[in-house]
mmCIF file of C-alpha atoms in Angstrom:
data_model
loop_
_atom_site.group_PDB
_atom_site.id
_atom_site.type_symbol
_atom_site.label_atom_id
_atom_site.label_comp_id
_atom_site.label_asym_id
_atom_site.label_seq_id
_atom_site.Cartn_x
_atom_site.Cartn_y
_atom_site.Cartn_z
ATOM 1 C CA MET C 1 -20.696 -55.498 -13.097
ATOM 2 C CA ARG C 2 -18.443 -56.302 -10.166
ATOM 3 C CA THR C 3 -15.499 -55.272 -12.183
ATOM 4 C CA LEU C 4 -17.152 -51.923 -12.808
ATOM 5 C CA TYR C 5 -17.772 -51.438 -9.133
ATOM 6 C CA ILE C 6 -14.129 -52.250 -8.111
ATOM 7 C CA VAL C 7 -12.925 -49.786 -10.957
ATOM 8 C CA ALA C 8 -15.300 -47.061 -9.717
ATOM 9 C CA LEU C 9 -14.178 -47.675 -5.907
ATOM 10 C CA ALA C 10 -10.543 -47.575 -6.973
ATOM 11 C CA PHE C 11 -11.049 -44.212 -8.735
ATOM 12 C CA ILE C 12 -12.948 -42.806 -5.745
ATOM 13 C CA LEU C 13 -10.079 -43.950 -3.410
ATOM 14 C CA VAL C 14 -7.417 -42.433 -5.727
ATOM 15 C CA SER C 15 -9.287 -39.074 -6.017
ATOM 16 C CA CYS C 16 -9.645 -38.893 -2.268
ATOM 17 C CA SER C 17 -6.091 -39.707 -1.827
ATOM 18 C CA GLU C 18 -5.042 -36.810 -4.436
ATOM 19 C CA LYS C 19 -7.216 -34.388 -2.520
ATOM 20 C CA LYS C 20 -5.657 -35.439 0.810
ATOM 21 C CA SER C 21 -2.316 -35.037 -0.888
ATOM 22 C CA ASN C 22 -3.108 -31.784 -2.341
ATOM 23 C CA GLU C 23 -4.463 -30.363 1.001
ATOM 24 C CA ALA C 24 -1.345 -31.692 2.758
ATOM 25 C CA LEU C 25 0.794 -29.818 0.237
ATOM 26 C CA ARG C 26 -1.317 -26.689 0.807
ATOM 27 C CA GLN C 27 -0.798 -26.909 4.429
ATOM 28 C CA THR C 28 3.083 -27.680 4.126
ATOM 29 C CA LEU C 29 3.443 -24.695 1.871
ATOM 30 C CA LEU C 30 1.533 -22.416 4.225
ATOM 31 C CA GLN C 31 3.565 -23.588 7.134
ATOM 32 C CA GLN C 32 6.782 -22.634 5.212
ATOM 33 C CA LEU C 33 5.453 -19.397 4.274
ATOM 34 C CA ARG C 34 4.671 -18.655 7.841
ATOM 35 C CA ASN C 35 7.939 -19.964 9.070
ATOM 36 C CA SER C 36 9.937 -17.807 6.625
ATOM 37 C CA HIS C 37 7.649 -14.822 7.467
ATOM 38 C CA SER C 38 6.579 -14.512 10.871
ATOM 39 C CA GLU C 39 6.472 -17.814 12.854
ATOM 40 C CA GLU C 40 9.916 -18.811 14.516
ATOM 41 C CA ASP C 41 10.624 -22.374 14.130
ATOM 42 C CA TRP C 42 14.150 -23.672 13.009
ATOM 43 C CA PHE C 43 15.240 -20.248 12.055
ATOM 44 C CA ALA C 44 14.373 -16.626 12.664
ATOM 45 C CA PRO C 45 11.586 -15.447 10.225
ATOM 46 C CA LEU C 46 11.786 -12.326 8.178
ATOM 47 C CA HIS C 47 9.583 -10.418 10.624
ATOM 48 C CA ASN C 48 11.893 -10.909 13.533
ATOM 49 C CA ALA C 49 14.946 -10.541 11.365
ATOM 50 C CA ILE C 50 14.128 -6.922 10.452
ATOM 51 C CA SER C 51 11.988 -5.971 13.520
ATOM 52 C CA GLY C 52 13.483 -3.120 15.523
ATOM 53 C CA VAL C 53 16.192 -2.171 12.901
ATOM 54 C CA THR C 54 16.873 1.349 12.654
ATOM 55 C CA VAL C 55 17.482 3.107 9.341
ATOM 56 C CA GLU C 56 21.285 3.468 10.284
ATOM 57 C CA GLN C 57 21.320 -0.265 10.909
ATOM 58 C CA ALA C 58 19.579 -0.974 7.914
ATOM 59 C CA SER C 59 22.044 1.098 5.898
ATOM 60 C CA TRP C 60 25.178 -0.363 7.269
ATOM 61 C CA LYS C 61 27.460 -2.323 5.111
ATOM 62 C CA ASP C 62 30.688 -4.097 5.706
ATOM 63 C CA SER C 63 32.040 -3.668 2.211
ATOM 64 C CA THR C 64 30.979 -2.457 -1.038
ATOM 65 C CA ASP C 65 30.455 -5.956 -2.309
ATOM 66 C CA ASN C 66 28.043 -7.032 0.417
ATOM 67 C CA HIS C 67 24.425 -5.748 0.791
ATOM 68 C CA SER C 68 22.864 -3.997 3.614
ATOM 69 C CA ILE C 69 19.811 -5.051 5.657
ATOM 70 C CA GLY C 70 17.941 -2.419 3.830
ATOM 71 C CA GLN C 71 19.127 -3.490 0.404
ATOM 72 C CA LEU C 72 18.196 -7.159 1.226
ATOM 73 C CA THR C 73 14.695 -6.026 2.312
ATOM 74 C CA SER C 74 14.087 -3.939 -0.939
ATOM 75 C CA HIS C 75 15.320 -7.167 -2.943
ATOM 76 C CA LEU C 76 12.829 -9.275 -1.099
ATOM 77 C CA VAL C 77 9.999 -6.907 -1.664
ATOM 78 C CA PHE C 78 10.803 -6.548 -5.355
ATOM 79 C CA TRP C 79 10.704 -10.256 -6.149
ATOM 80 C CA ASN C 80 8.010 -11.302 -3.596
ATOM 81 C CA GLU C 81 5.694 -8.625 -4.951
ATOM 82 C CA ARG C 82 6.095 -10.058 -8.376
ATOM 83 C CA VAL C 83 5.251 -13.492 -7.175
ATOM 84 C CA LEU C 84 2.188 -12.185 -5.328
ATOM 85 C CA LYS C 85 0.927 -10.441 -8.482
ATOM 86 C CA SER C 86 1.403 -13.515 -10.517
ATOM 87 C CA PHE C 87 -0.508 -15.683 -7.886
ATOM 88 C CA GLN C 88 -3.288 -13.062 -8.157
ATOM 89 C CA GLY C 89 -3.502 -13.627 -11.860
ATOM 90 C CA ASN C 90 -1.949 -10.355 -12.848
ATOM 91 C CA THR C 91 1.147 -10.103 -15.026
ATOM 92 C CA PRO C 92 4.125 -8.312 -13.155
ATOM 93 C CA PRO C 93 5.586 -5.405 -14.984
ATOM 94 C CA GLU C 94 8.227 -6.436 -17.517
ATOM 95 C CA PHE C 95 11.744 -6.508 -15.807
ATOM 96 C CA LYS C 96 14.632 -6.341 -18.106
ATOM 97 C CA GLY C 97 17.003 -4.876 -15.614
ATOM 98 C CA SER C 98 19.876 -6.453 -13.605
ATOM 99 C CA ASN C 99 19.136 -8.085 -10.366
ATOM 100 C CA ASP C 100 21.631 -5.779 -8.786
ATOM 101 C CA THR C 101 19.033 -2.911 -9.185
ATOM 102 C CA THR C 102 16.666 -4.611 -6.708
ATOM 103 C CA PHE C 103 19.041 -3.984 -4.089
ATOM 104 C CA ARG C 104 18.151 -0.426 -3.219
ATOM 105 C CA GLN C 105 19.772 1.712 -0.578
ATOM 106 C CA LEU C 106 16.939 3.228 1.452
ATOM 107 C CA ASN C 107 16.318 6.578 3.398
ATOM 108 C CA GLU C 108 14.304 6.579 6.700
ATOM 109 C CA ALA C 109 10.910 6.914 5.049
ATOM 110 C CA GLU C 110 11.667 4.197 2.411
ATOM 111 C CA TRP C 111 13.043 1.872 5.243
ATOM 112 C CA GLN C 112 9.837 2.283 7.371
ATOM 113 C CA SER C 113 7.827 1.615 4.278
ATOM 114 C CA MET C 114 9.810 -1.302 3.085
ATOM 115 C CA GLN C 115 9.181 -3.133 6.352
ATOM 116 C CA ILE C 116 5.446 -2.681 6.290
ATOM 117 C CA GLN C 117 5.338 -3.668 2.664
ATOM 118 C CA LEU C 118 7.254 -6.947 2.998
ATOM 119 C CA ASP C 119 4.915 -7.912 5.912
ATOM 120 C CA SER C 120 1.738 -6.989 3.798
ATOM 121 C CA ILE C 121 3.125 -8.957 0.692
ATOM 122 C CA GLN C 122 3.888 -12.021 2.707
ATOM 123 C CA ARG C 123 0.503 -11.837 4.366
ATOM 124 C CA GLN C 124 -1.116 -11.468 1.025
ATOM 125 C CA ILE C 125 0.653 -14.392 -0.391
ATOM 126 C CA GLU C 126 -0.353 -16.544 2.607
ATOM 127 C CA GLN C 127 -3.910 -15.655 1.948
ATOM 128 C CA VAL C 128 -3.703 -16.387 -1.645
ATOM 129 C CA VAL C 129 -2.182 -19.713 -0.943
ATOM 130 C CA GLN C 130 -4.878 -20.467 1.564
ATOM 131 C CA ASP C 131 -7.695 -19.534 -0.820
ATOM 132 C CA ALA C 132 -6.346 -20.974 -3.886
ATOM 133 C CA PRO C 133 -7.964 -23.993 -5.750
ATOM 134 C CA GLU C 134 -5.983 -27.229 -5.542
ATOM 135 C CA GLU C 135 -4.747 -27.200 -9.085
ATOM 136 C CA LYS C 136 -3.135 -23.927 -8.458
ATOM 137 C CA ILE C 137 -1.531 -25.184 -5.399
ATOM 138 C CA VAL C 138 0.212 -27.893 -7.361
ATOM 139 C CA GLU C 139 1.077 -25.552 -10.128
ATOM 140 C CA TRP C 140 2.621 -23.042 -7.776
ATOM 141 C CA SER C 141 4.237 -25.463 -5.389
ATOM 142 C CA LYS C 142 7.751 -25.155 -6.752
ATOM 143 C CA THR C 143 7.564 -21.282 -6.843
ATOM 144 C CA ILE C 144 6.280 -21.170 -3.357
ATOM 145 C CA GLY C 145 8.936 -23.545 -2.145
ATOM 146 C CA ASN C 146 11.743 -21.459 -3.886
ATOM 147 C CA LEU C 147 10.246 -18.279 -2.479
ATOM 148 C CA CYS C 148 10.426 -19.655 1.027
ATOM 149 C CA MET C 149 14.065 -20.773 0.656
ATOM 150 C CA HIS C 150 14.928 -17.303 -0.893
ATOM 151 C CA ASN C 151 13.361 -15.434 2.026
ATOM 152 C CA ALA C 152 14.950 -17.604 4.519
ATOM 153 C CA TYR C 153 18.335 -17.277 2.926
ATOM 154 C CA HIS C 154 18.158 -13.577 2.949
ATOM 155 C CA GLY C 155 16.670 -13.559 6.331
ATOM 156 C CA GLY C 156 19.722 -15.530 7.529
ATOM 157 C CA GLN C 157 21.955 -12.739 5.976
ATOM 158 C CA ILE C 158 20.130 -10.120 7.844
ATOM 159 C CA VAL C 159 20.292 -12.029 11.180
ATOM 160 C CA TYR C 160 23.953 -12.460 10.432
ATOM 161 C CA ILE C 161 24.552 -8.821 9.984
ATOM 162 C CA ARG C 162 22.755 -8.087 13.074
ATOM 163 C CA LYS C 163 24.563 -10.598 15.266
ATOM 164 C CA ARG C 164 28.065 -9.563 13.780
ATOM 165 C CA ASN C 165 27.222 -5.749 14.867
ATOM 166 C CA GLY C 166 25.688 -6.714 18.404
ATOM 167 C CA TRP C 167 22.022 -5.776 17.063
ATOM 168 C CA TRP C 168 20.454 -9.188 17.788
ATOM 169 C CA LYS C 169 18.717 -10.215 20.834
ATOM 170 C CA THR C 170 20.161 -13.159 22.571
ATOM 171 C CA HIS C 171 17.832 -15.826 24.173
#
């Protein structure tokens, strides 16, 4: 009987430890999502990176090989929206195109819309992760981590373009 009690206690402790671990994972992923979206910590988040950018600035390119701020933003909207749909249990539309097609040059109305879309998608992803069952957090953790790195990478490119052209605020 004592052995059964010890085994049951060990099972409870492992279960509690797993729950703590999964909740810690959720909180870490949420913080990374916020850092790459709207909360400045070690680097400028996307919200800050695109905030105040005019359509002329969003369209500027230094060469035909590099992307503009607008193109980078449209690329992020495209891929982040697909991840959001997937997290919501929907199947994103089939995509057989080249990744190059996700870097769209934008007119003024599209630029304004893309900024709002990116912010909305990021907020929705944060909410879905906040509300998801623990098993989904574990299942999605790699994708969420990659999404955060992808957003930070392109956010850094946007900040670089702004700094290079004197469009970035200095602290």
